[in-house]
Amino acid sequence: MSIRRFKLLPGLGSLFIMAGLVACSLPAVGSDAVSLPDPAVDASPGQGNQVAVLAGGCFWGLQSVFEHVKGVKKVWAGYSGGAANTAEYERVSDGDTGHAESVKILYDPAKVSYGQLLKVYFSVATDPTQLNRQNPDVGTQYRSVIFYGNDEQKRVAAAYIAQLTAAKSFPSPIVTQVVPLQAFYVAEAYHQEYAQRHPNDPYIVFNDAPKVTHLKQLLPTLYQPEQMVVDVQLH
């Protein structure tokens, strides 16, 4: 169950927000972000735009992080792992559809590689050691998944997980799944660029904004201050 699914009753909202302000603070780098090595195995540069699909917690935060990565042209929030007829927020939130909240990333491989996207993913976008959850969000819809689109992506993802495991980069085992992408379904319009449009939402302030800060601090060469405005049609 996700805290962002609750609607606060009039008069109680401010009390919950104040409680959150007392209990929470923006975490410092190192509390839930990790400095990681570059992937020893990476994808070839290729020609033209390419796509990566990743899941790991609320798609608001994932979208916000990858919109700030150089070479990324467009990011969509959506659902992967389940059937088309259950790719709808309230259904996915039940946790029994097979879907994970995901992002589809359109990127220029001449500017950022697939391996570098995975480095961002593992270091600041998600905690790969949390099974079927990400911090306050609990359920299989928040699981950590790399949905590979081809054999090269599968090879790079598996090699990087093995590299991080051998280096003991995390205190607990990596539980990130590496599975073939069957389909990606775009989420409802009100979820797109949610963090950008609602920067003062307490959920964004305490859970997602720090991820962008960590990206800027840990990976400054990959950070871009604002999303590039590109008109791209999703296929």
PDB file of C-alpha atoms in Angstrom:
ATOM      1  CA  MET A   1       0.000   0.000   0.000  1.00  0.00           C
ATOM      2  CA  SER A   2       1.324   3.407  -0.952  1.00  0.00           C
ATOM      3  CA  ILE A   3       0.966   6.475   1.249  1.00  0.00           C
ATOM      4  CA  ARG A   4       0.214   8.536  -1.826  1.00  0.00           C
ATOM      5  CA  ARG A   5      -3.034   6.659  -2.441  1.00  0.00           C
ATOM      6  CA  PHE A   6      -4.734   8.078   0.635  1.00  0.00           C
ATOM      7  CA  LYS A   7      -6.914  11.156   0.410  1.00  0.00           C
ATOM      8  CA  LEU A   8      -6.595  13.305   3.522  1.00  0.00           C
ATOM      9  CA  LEU A   9      -9.777  14.447   5.197  1.00  0.00           C
ATOM     10  CA  PRO A  10     -10.361  18.211   5.586  1.00  0.00           C
ATOM     11  CA  GLY A  11      -8.695  19.469   8.715  1.00  0.00           C
ATOM     12  CA  LEU A  12      -6.478  16.409   9.034  1.00  0.00           C
ATOM     13  CA  GLY A  13      -4.237  17.032   6.045  1.00  0.00           C
ATOM     14  CA  SER A  14      -2.139  19.686   7.747  1.00  0.00           C
ATOM     15  CA  LEU A  15      -1.672  17.452  10.793  1.00  0.00           C
ATOM     16  CA  PHE A  16      -0.338  14.588   8.676  1.00  0.00           C
ATOM     17  CA  ILE A  17       1.926  16.931   6.720  1.00  0.00           C
ATOM     18  CA  MET A  18       3.281  18.486   9.913  1.00  0.00           C
ATOM     19  CA  ALA A  19       3.888  14.999  11.308  1.00  0.00           C
ATOM     20  CA  GLY A  20       5.762  14.180   8.123  1.00  0.00           C
ATOM     21  CA  LEU A  21       7.850  17.299   8.436  1.00  0.00           C
ATOM     22  CA  VAL A  22       8.813  16.327  11.970  1.00  0.00           C
ATOM     23  CA  ALA A  23       9.524  12.688  11.157  1.00  0.00           C
ATOM     24  CA  CYS A  24      11.226  13.121   7.802  1.00  0.00           C
ATOM     25  CA  SER A  25      14.156  15.028   6.472  1.00  0.00           C
ATOM     26  CA  LEU A  26      15.926  15.079   3.138  1.00  0.00           C
ATOM     27  CA  PRO A  27      18.478  12.265   3.353  1.00  0.00           C
ATOM     28  CA  ALA A  28      22.126  12.996   2.781  1.00  0.00           C
ATOM     29  CA  VAL A  29      24.066  11.301   0.024  1.00  0.00           C
ATOM     30  CA  GLY A  30      25.053   7.887   1.287  1.00  0.00           C
ATOM     31  CA  SER A  31      21.844   7.176   3.220  1.00  0.00           C
ATOM     32  CA  ASP A  32      19.982   5.795   0.214  1.00  0.00           C
ATOM     33  CA  ALA A  33      22.348   6.528  -2.662  1.00  0.00           C
ATOM     34  CA  VAL A  34      25.510   4.627  -3.515  1.00  0.00           C
ATOM     35  CA  SER A  35      28.627   5.570  -5.463  1.00  0.00           C
ATOM     36  CA  LEU A  36      29.079   2.774  -7.991  1.00  0.00           C
ATOM     37  CA  PRO A  37      31.707   1.850 -10.605  1.00  0.00           C
ATOM     38  CA  ASP A  38      31.075   2.156 -14.319  1.00  0.00           C
ATOM     39  CA  PRO A  39      29.788  -1.028 -15.940  1.00  0.00           C
ATOM     40  CA  ALA A  40      32.650  -3.244 -17.116  1.00  0.00           C
ATOM     41  CA  VAL A  41      30.345  -4.517 -19.870  1.00  0.00           C
ATOM     42  CA  ASP A  42      28.316  -2.001 -21.825  1.00  0.00           C
ATOM     43  CA  ALA A  43      26.192  -1.785 -24.952  1.00  0.00           C
ATOM     44  CA  SER A  44      27.586  -0.651 -28.277  1.00  0.00           C
ATOM     45  CA  PRO A  45      26.763   2.960 -29.219  1.00  0.00           C
ATOM     46  CA  GLY A  46      24.420   1.944 -32.020  1.00  0.00           C
ATOM     47  CA  GLN A  47      22.597   4.263 -34.376  1.00  0.00           C
ATOM     48  CA  GLY A  48      19.532   6.348 -33.643  1.00  0.00           C
ATOM     49  CA  ASN A  49      17.448   6.634 -30.494  1.00  0.00           C
ATOM     50  CA  GLN A  50      17.057   3.622 -28.233  1.00  0.00           C
ATOM     51  CA  VAL A  51      14.679   2.615 -25.449  1.00  0.00           C
ATOM     52  CA  ALA A  52      15.158   1.312 -21.912  1.00  0.00           C
ATOM     53  CA  VAL A  53      12.338   0.190 -19.598  1.00  0.00           C
ATOM     54  CA  LEU A  54      13.015   0.100 -15.863  1.00  0.00           C
ATOM     55  CA  ALA A  55      10.956  -0.324 -12.699  1.00  0.00           C
ATOM     56  CA  GLY A  56      11.776   0.240  -9.059  1.00  0.00           C
ATOM     57  CA  GLY A  57       9.299   2.001  -6.816  1.00  0.00           C
ATOM     58  CA  CYS A  58       7.000   4.882  -7.628  1.00  0.00           C
ATOM     59  CA  PHE A  59       7.253   5.907 -11.261  1.00  0.00           C
ATOM     60  CA  TRP A  60       7.072   9.585 -10.258  1.00  0.00           C
ATOM     61  CA  GLY A  61      10.597   9.413  -8.862  1.00  0.00           C
ATOM     62  CA  LEU A  62      11.998   7.260 -11.653  1.00  0.00           C
ATOM     63  CA  GLN A  63      10.652   9.631 -14.280  1.00  0.00           C
ATOM     64  CA  SER A  64      12.032  12.672 -12.479  1.00  0.00           C
ATOM     65  CA  VAL A  65      15.511  11.159 -12.160  1.00  0.00           C
ATOM     66  CA  PHE A  66      15.862  10.067 -15.761  1.00  0.00           C
ATOM     67  CA  GLU A  67      14.474  13.336 -17.105  1.00  0.00           C
ATOM     68  CA  HIS A  68      17.595  14.872 -15.562  1.00  0.00           C
ATOM     69  CA  VAL A  69      20.055  12.540 -17.301  1.00  0.00           C
ATOM     70  CA  LYS A  70      22.031  13.906 -20.249  1.00  0.00           C
ATOM     71  CA  GLY A  71      21.218  12.123 -23.463  1.00  0.00           C
ATOM     72  CA  VAL A  72      17.692  11.243 -22.368  1.00  0.00           C
ATOM     73  CA  LYS A  73      15.110  12.721 -24.711  1.00  0.00           C
ATOM     74  CA  LYS A  74      11.825  11.615 -23.197  1.00  0.00           C
ATOM     75  CA  VAL A  75      10.545   9.589 -20.251  1.00  0.00           C
ATOM     76  CA  TRP A  76       7.058   8.135 -19.870  1.00  0.00           C
ATOM     77  CA  ALA A  77       5.555   6.771 -16.651  1.00  0.00           C
ATOM     78  CA  GLY A  78       3.620   3.563 -17.141  1.00  0.00           C
ATOM     79  CA  TYR A  79       3.160  -0.118 -16.417  1.00  0.00           C
ATOM     80  CA  SER A  80       4.996  -3.280 -17.504  1.00  0.00           C
ATOM     81  CA  GLY A  81       4.739  -6.942 -16.635  1.00  0.00           C
ATOM     82  CA  GLY A  82       1.013  -7.534 -16.835  1.00  0.00           C
ATOM     83  CA  ALA A  83      -1.846  -7.591 -19.304  1.00  0.00           C
ATOM     84  CA  ALA A  84      -3.253  -4.654 -21.266  1.00  0.00           C
ATOM     85  CA  ASN A  85      -6.657  -4.839 -19.586  1.00  0.00           C
ATOM     86  CA  THR A  86      -5.155  -4.289 -16.116  1.00  0.00           C
ATOM     87  CA  ALA A  87      -2.764  -1.460 -17.036  1.00  0.00           C
ATOM     88  CA  GLU A  88      -4.683   1.114 -15.028  1.00  0.00           C
ATOM     89  CA  TYR A  89      -3.523   2.810 -11.841  1.00  0.00           C
ATOM     90  CA  GLU A  90      -6.197   1.702  -9.390  1.00  0.00           C
ATOM     91  CA  ARG A  91      -5.980  -1.881 -10.678  1.00  0.00           C
ATOM     92  CA  VAL A  92      -2.180  -1.955 -10.609  1.00  0.00           C
ATOM     93  CA  SER A  93      -2.222  -0.543  -7.073  1.00  0.00           C
ATOM     94  CA  ASP A  94      -3.972  -3.720  -5.879  1.00  0.00           C
ATOM     95  CA  GLY A  95      -0.645  -5.487  -6.420  1.00  0.00           C
ATOM     96  CA  ASP A  96      -2.035  -8.580  -8.139  1.00  0.00           C
ATOM     97  CA  THR A  97      -1.841  -7.673 -11.840  1.00  0.00           C
ATOM     98  CA  GLY A  98       1.777  -8.607 -12.500  1.00  0.00           C
ATOM     99  CA  HIS A  99       2.478  -5.011 -13.473  1.00  0.00           C
ATOM    100  CA  ALA A 100       5.247  -2.907 -12.000  1.00  0.00           C
ATOM    101  CA  GLU A 101       5.186   0.883 -12.079  1.00  0.00           C
ATOM    102  CA  SER A 102       7.784   1.531 -14.766  1.00  0.00           C
ATOM    103  CA  VAL A 103       9.349   4.158 -16.966  1.00  0.00           C
ATOM    104  CA  LYS A 104      10.103   4.037 -20.662  1.00  0.00           C
ATOM    105  CA  ILE A 105      13.258   6.005 -21.448  1.00  0.00           C
ATOM    106  CA  LEU A 106      14.023   7.263 -24.947  1.00  0.00           C
ATOM    107  CA  TYR A 107      17.717   8.095 -25.136  1.00  0.00           C
ATOM    108  CA  ASP A 108      20.549   8.894 -27.521  1.00  0.00           C
ATOM    109  CA  PRO A 109      23.200   6.138 -27.168  1.00  0.00           C
ATOM    110  CA  ALA A 110      25.819   8.512 -28.560  1.00  0.00           C
ATOM    111  CA  LYS A 111      25.374  10.646 -25.416  1.00  0.00           C
ATOM    112  CA  VAL A 112      24.512   8.130 -22.716  1.00  0.00           C
ATOM    113  CA  SER A 113      24.940   4.375 -22.832  1.00  0.00           C
ATOM    114  CA  TYR A 114      22.577   1.685 -21.599  1.00  0.00           C
ATOM    115  CA  GLY A 115      25.131   0.756 -18.967  1.00  0.00           C
ATOM    116  CA  GLN A 116      25.273   4.345 -17.728  1.00  0.00           C
ATOM    117  CA  LEU A 117      21.493   4.389 -17.423  1.00  0.00           C
ATOM    118  CA  LEU A 118      21.769   1.281 -15.263  1.00  0.00           C
ATOM    119  CA  LYS A 119      24.432   2.982 -13.156  1.00  0.00           C
ATOM    120  CA  VAL A 120      21.993   5.841 -12.509  1.00  0.00           C
ATOM    121  CA  TYR A 121      19.245   3.327 -11.807  1.00  0.00           C
ATOM    122  CA  PHE A 122      21.208   1.355  -9.216  1.00  0.00           C
ATOM    123  CA  SER A 123      23.013   4.273  -7.588  1.00  0.00           C
ATOM    124  CA  VAL A 124      20.275   6.877  -7.094  1.00  0.00           C
ATOM    125  CA  ALA A 125      16.924   5.858  -8.626  1.00  0.00           C
ATOM    126  CA  THR A 126      16.102   2.712  -6.648  1.00  0.00           C
ATOM    127  CA  ASP A 127      17.319   0.458  -3.862  1.00  0.00           C
ATOM    128  CA  PRO A 128      17.906  -2.901  -5.574  1.00  0.00           C
ATOM    129  CA  THR A 129      18.029  -4.772  -2.256  1.00  0.00           C
ATOM    130  CA  GLN A 130      14.397  -4.118  -1.314  1.00  0.00           C
ATOM    131  CA  LEU A 131      12.103  -6.990  -2.293  1.00  0.00           C
ATOM    132  CA  ASN A 132       8.654  -6.010  -3.591  1.00  0.00           C
ATOM    133  CA  ARG A 133       8.849  -2.529  -2.115  1.00  0.00           C
ATOM    134  CA  GLN A 134      10.648   0.801  -2.195  1.00  0.00           C
ATOM    135  CA  ASN A 135      10.731   2.592   1.135  1.00  0.00           C
ATOM    136  CA  PRO A 136       7.107   3.611   1.980  1.00  0.00           C
ATOM    137  CA  ASP A 137       5.629   1.843  -1.048  1.00  0.00           C
ATOM    138  CA  VAL A 138       4.914  -1.859  -0.513  1.00  0.00           C
ATOM    139  CA  GLY A 139       3.749  -4.414  -3.069  1.00  0.00           C
ATOM    140  CA  THR A 140       4.884  -6.272  -6.162  1.00  0.00           C
ATOM    141  CA  GLN A 141       3.943  -3.239  -8.262  1.00  0.00           C
ATOM    142  CA  TYR A 142       6.967  -1.482  -6.708  1.00  0.00           C
ATOM    143  CA  ARG A 143       9.462  -4.272  -7.330  1.00  0.00           C
ATOM    144  CA  SER A 144      12.857  -3.644  -8.896  1.00  0.00           C
ATOM    145  CA  VAL A 145      12.892  -4.849 -12.520  1.00  0.00           C
ATOM    146  CA  ILE A 146      14.984  -4.354 -15.628  1.00  0.00           C
ATOM    147  CA  PHE A 147      12.778  -5.120 -18.633  1.00  0.00           C
ATOM    148  CA  TYR A 148      15.278  -5.836 -21.395  1.00  0.00           C
ATOM    149  CA  GLY A 149      14.330  -5.211 -24.994  1.00  0.00           C
ATOM    150  CA  ASN A 150      17.040  -7.301 -26.643  1.00  0.00           C
ATOM    151  CA  ASP A 151      19.859  -9.747 -25.910  1.00  0.00           C
ATOM    152  CA  GLU A 152      22.426  -6.956 -25.564  1.00  0.00           C
ATOM    153  CA  GLN A 153      20.430  -5.219 -22.831  1.00  0.00           C
ATOM    154  CA  LYS A 154      20.018  -8.561 -21.060  1.00  0.00           C
ATOM    155  CA  ARG A 155      23.770  -9.184 -21.266  1.00  0.00           C
ATOM    156  CA  VAL A 156      24.694  -5.727 -19.950  1.00  0.00           C
ATOM    157  CA  ALA A 157      22.168  -5.891 -17.095  1.00  0.00           C
ATOM    158  CA  ALA A 158      23.224  -9.368 -15.968  1.00  0.00           C
ATOM    159  CA  ALA A 159      26.914  -8.461 -16.166  1.00  0.00           C
ATOM    160  CA  TYR A 160      26.458  -5.265 -14.142  1.00  0.00           C
ATOM    161  CA  ILE A 161      24.492  -7.025 -11.414  1.00  0.00           C
ATOM    162  CA  ALA A 162      27.233  -9.664 -11.240  1.00  0.00           C
ATOM    163  CA  GLN A 163      29.876  -6.916 -11.102  1.00  0.00           C
ATOM    164  CA  LEU A 164      28.117  -5.067  -8.265  1.00  0.00           C
ATOM    165  CA  THR A 165      27.550  -8.315  -6.387  1.00  0.00           C
ATOM    166  CA  ALA A 166      31.215  -9.306  -6.665  1.00  0.00           C
ATOM    167  CA  ALA A 167      32.265  -5.849  -5.473  1.00  0.00           C
ATOM    168  CA  LYS A 168      29.821  -6.049  -2.524  1.00  0.00           C
ATOM    169  CA  SER A 169      28.501  -2.632  -3.499  1.00  0.00           C
ATOM    170  CA  PHE A 170      25.397  -3.149  -1.347  1.00  0.00           C
ATOM    171  CA  PRO A 171      25.109  -4.548   2.177  1.00  0.00           C
ATOM    172  CA  SER A 172      22.351  -6.957   1.101  1.00  0.00           C
ATOM    173  CA  PRO A 173      21.805  -9.094  -2.006  1.00  0.00           C
ATOM    174  CA  ILE A 174      20.511  -7.435  -5.175  1.00  0.00           C
ATOM    175  CA  VAL A 175      16.971  -8.674  -5.856  1.00  0.00           C
ATOM    176  CA  THR A 176      16.416  -6.796  -9.123  1.00  0.00           C
ATOM    177  CA  GLN A 177      14.724  -8.977 -11.718  1.00  0.00           C
ATOM    178  CA  VAL A 178      15.994  -9.070 -15.309  1.00  0.00           C
ATOM    179  CA  VAL A 179      13.099 -10.121 -17.540  1.00  0.00           C
ATOM    180  CA  PRO A 180      12.094  -9.700 -21.190  1.00  0.00           C
ATOM    181  CA  LEU A 181       9.916  -6.710 -22.045  1.00  0.00           C
ATOM    182  CA  GLN A 182       6.524  -7.849 -23.310  1.00  0.00           C
ATOM    183  CA  ALA A 183       4.831  -4.463 -23.465  1.00  0.00           C
ATOM    184  CA  PHE A 184       4.840  -1.009 -21.933  1.00  0.00           C
ATOM    185  CA  TYR A 185       1.563   0.774 -21.224  1.00  0.00           C
ATOM    186  CA  VAL A 186       1.574   4.541 -20.700  1.00  0.00           C
ATOM    187  CA  ALA A 187       0.072   5.639 -17.383  1.00  0.00           C
ATOM    188  CA  GLU A 188      -2.713   8.138 -16.990  1.00  0.00           C
ATOM    189  CA  ALA A 189      -1.972  11.743 -17.970  1.00  0.00           C
ATOM    190  CA  TYR A 190      -2.043  13.009 -14.377  1.00  0.00           C
ATOM    191  CA  HIS A 191       0.949  10.804 -13.529  1.00  0.00           C
ATOM    192  CA  GLN A 192       3.186  12.202 -16.286  1.00  0.00           C
ATOM    193  CA  GLU A 193       5.833  14.682 -15.026  1.00  0.00           C
ATOM    194  CA  TYR A 194       4.096  14.539 -11.631  1.00  0.00           C
ATOM    195  CA  ALA A 195       7.183  15.527  -9.652  1.00  0.00           C
ATOM    196  CA  GLN A 196       7.839  18.452 -11.970  1.00  0.00           C
ATOM    197  CA  ARG A 197       4.250  19.698 -11.695  1.00  0.00           C
ATOM    198  CA  HIS A 198       3.874  19.069  -7.944  1.00  0.00           C
ATOM    199  CA  PRO A 199       7.284  19.811  -6.392  1.00  0.00           C
ATOM    200  CA  ASN A 200       5.739  20.668  -3.000  1.00  0.00           C
ATOM    201  CA  ASP A 201       3.799  17.427  -2.635  1.00  0.00           C
ATOM    202  CA  PRO A 202       5.159  15.925   0.630  1.00  0.00           C
ATOM    203  CA  TYR A 203       5.660  12.558  -1.071  1.00  0.00           C
ATOM    204  CA  ILE A 204       7.832  14.202  -3.734  1.00  0.00           C
ATOM    205  CA  VAL A 205       9.725  16.315  -1.198  1.00  0.00           C
ATOM    206  CA  PHE A 206      10.714  13.387   1.008  1.00  0.00           C
ATOM    207  CA  ASN A 207      10.972  10.482  -1.419  1.00  0.00           C
ATOM    208  CA  ASP A 208      11.719  11.704  -4.938  1.00  0.00           C
ATOM    209  CA  ALA A 209      13.405  15.117  -4.854  1.00  0.00           C
ATOM    210  CA  PRO A 210      16.410  13.704  -2.954  1.00  0.00           C
ATOM    211  CA  LYS A 211      17.027  11.253  -5.814  1.00  0.00           C
ATOM    212  CA  VAL A 212      17.567  14.129  -8.248  1.00  0.00           C
ATOM    213  CA  THR A 213      19.853  15.811  -5.716  1.00  0.00           C
ATOM    214  CA  HIS A 214      21.843  12.589  -5.411  1.00  0.00           C
ATOM    215  CA  LEU A 215      22.138  12.359  -9.188  1.00  0.00           C
ATOM    216  CA  LYS A 216      23.599  15.858  -9.334  1.00  0.00           C
ATOM    217  CA  GLN A 217      26.021  15.174  -6.485  1.00  0.00           C
ATOM    218  CA  LEU A 218      27.139  11.643  -7.349  1.00  0.00           C
ATOM    219  CA  LEU A 219      27.016  11.754 -11.152  1.00  0.00           C
ATOM    220  CA  PRO A 220      27.527  15.389 -12.172  1.00  0.00           C
ATOM    221  CA  THR A 221      28.743  14.513 -15.671  1.00  0.00           C
ATOM    222  CA  LEU A 222      25.420  12.792 -16.379  1.00  0.00           C
ATOM    223  CA  TYR A 223      23.216  15.434 -14.770  1.00  0.00           C
ATOM    224  CA  GLN A 224      21.236  18.000 -16.718  1.00  0.00           C
ATOM    225  CA  PRO A 225      19.378  20.705 -14.773  1.00  0.00           C
ATOM    226  CA  GLU A 226      16.150  20.575 -16.757  1.00  0.00           C
ATOM    227  CA  GLN A 227      14.433  18.128 -19.034  1.00  0.00           C
ATOM    228  CA  MET A 228      15.019  18.794 -22.716  1.00  0.00           C
ATOM    229  CA  VAL A 229      11.750  19.663 -24.427  1.00  0.00           C
ATOM    230  CA  VAL A 230      11.318  17.173 -27.257  1.00  0.00           C
ATOM    231  CA  ASP A 231       8.100  16.345 -29.057  1.00  0.00           C
ATOM    232  CA  VAL A 232       8.238  12.566 -29.351  1.00  0.00           C
ATOM    233  CA  GLN A 233       5.398  10.198 -30.158  1.00  0.00           C
ATOM    234  CA  LEU A 234       5.304   6.925 -28.200  1.00  0.00           C
ATOM    235  CA  HIS A 235       5.019   3.763 -30.311  1.00  0.00           C
TER     236      HIS A 235
END
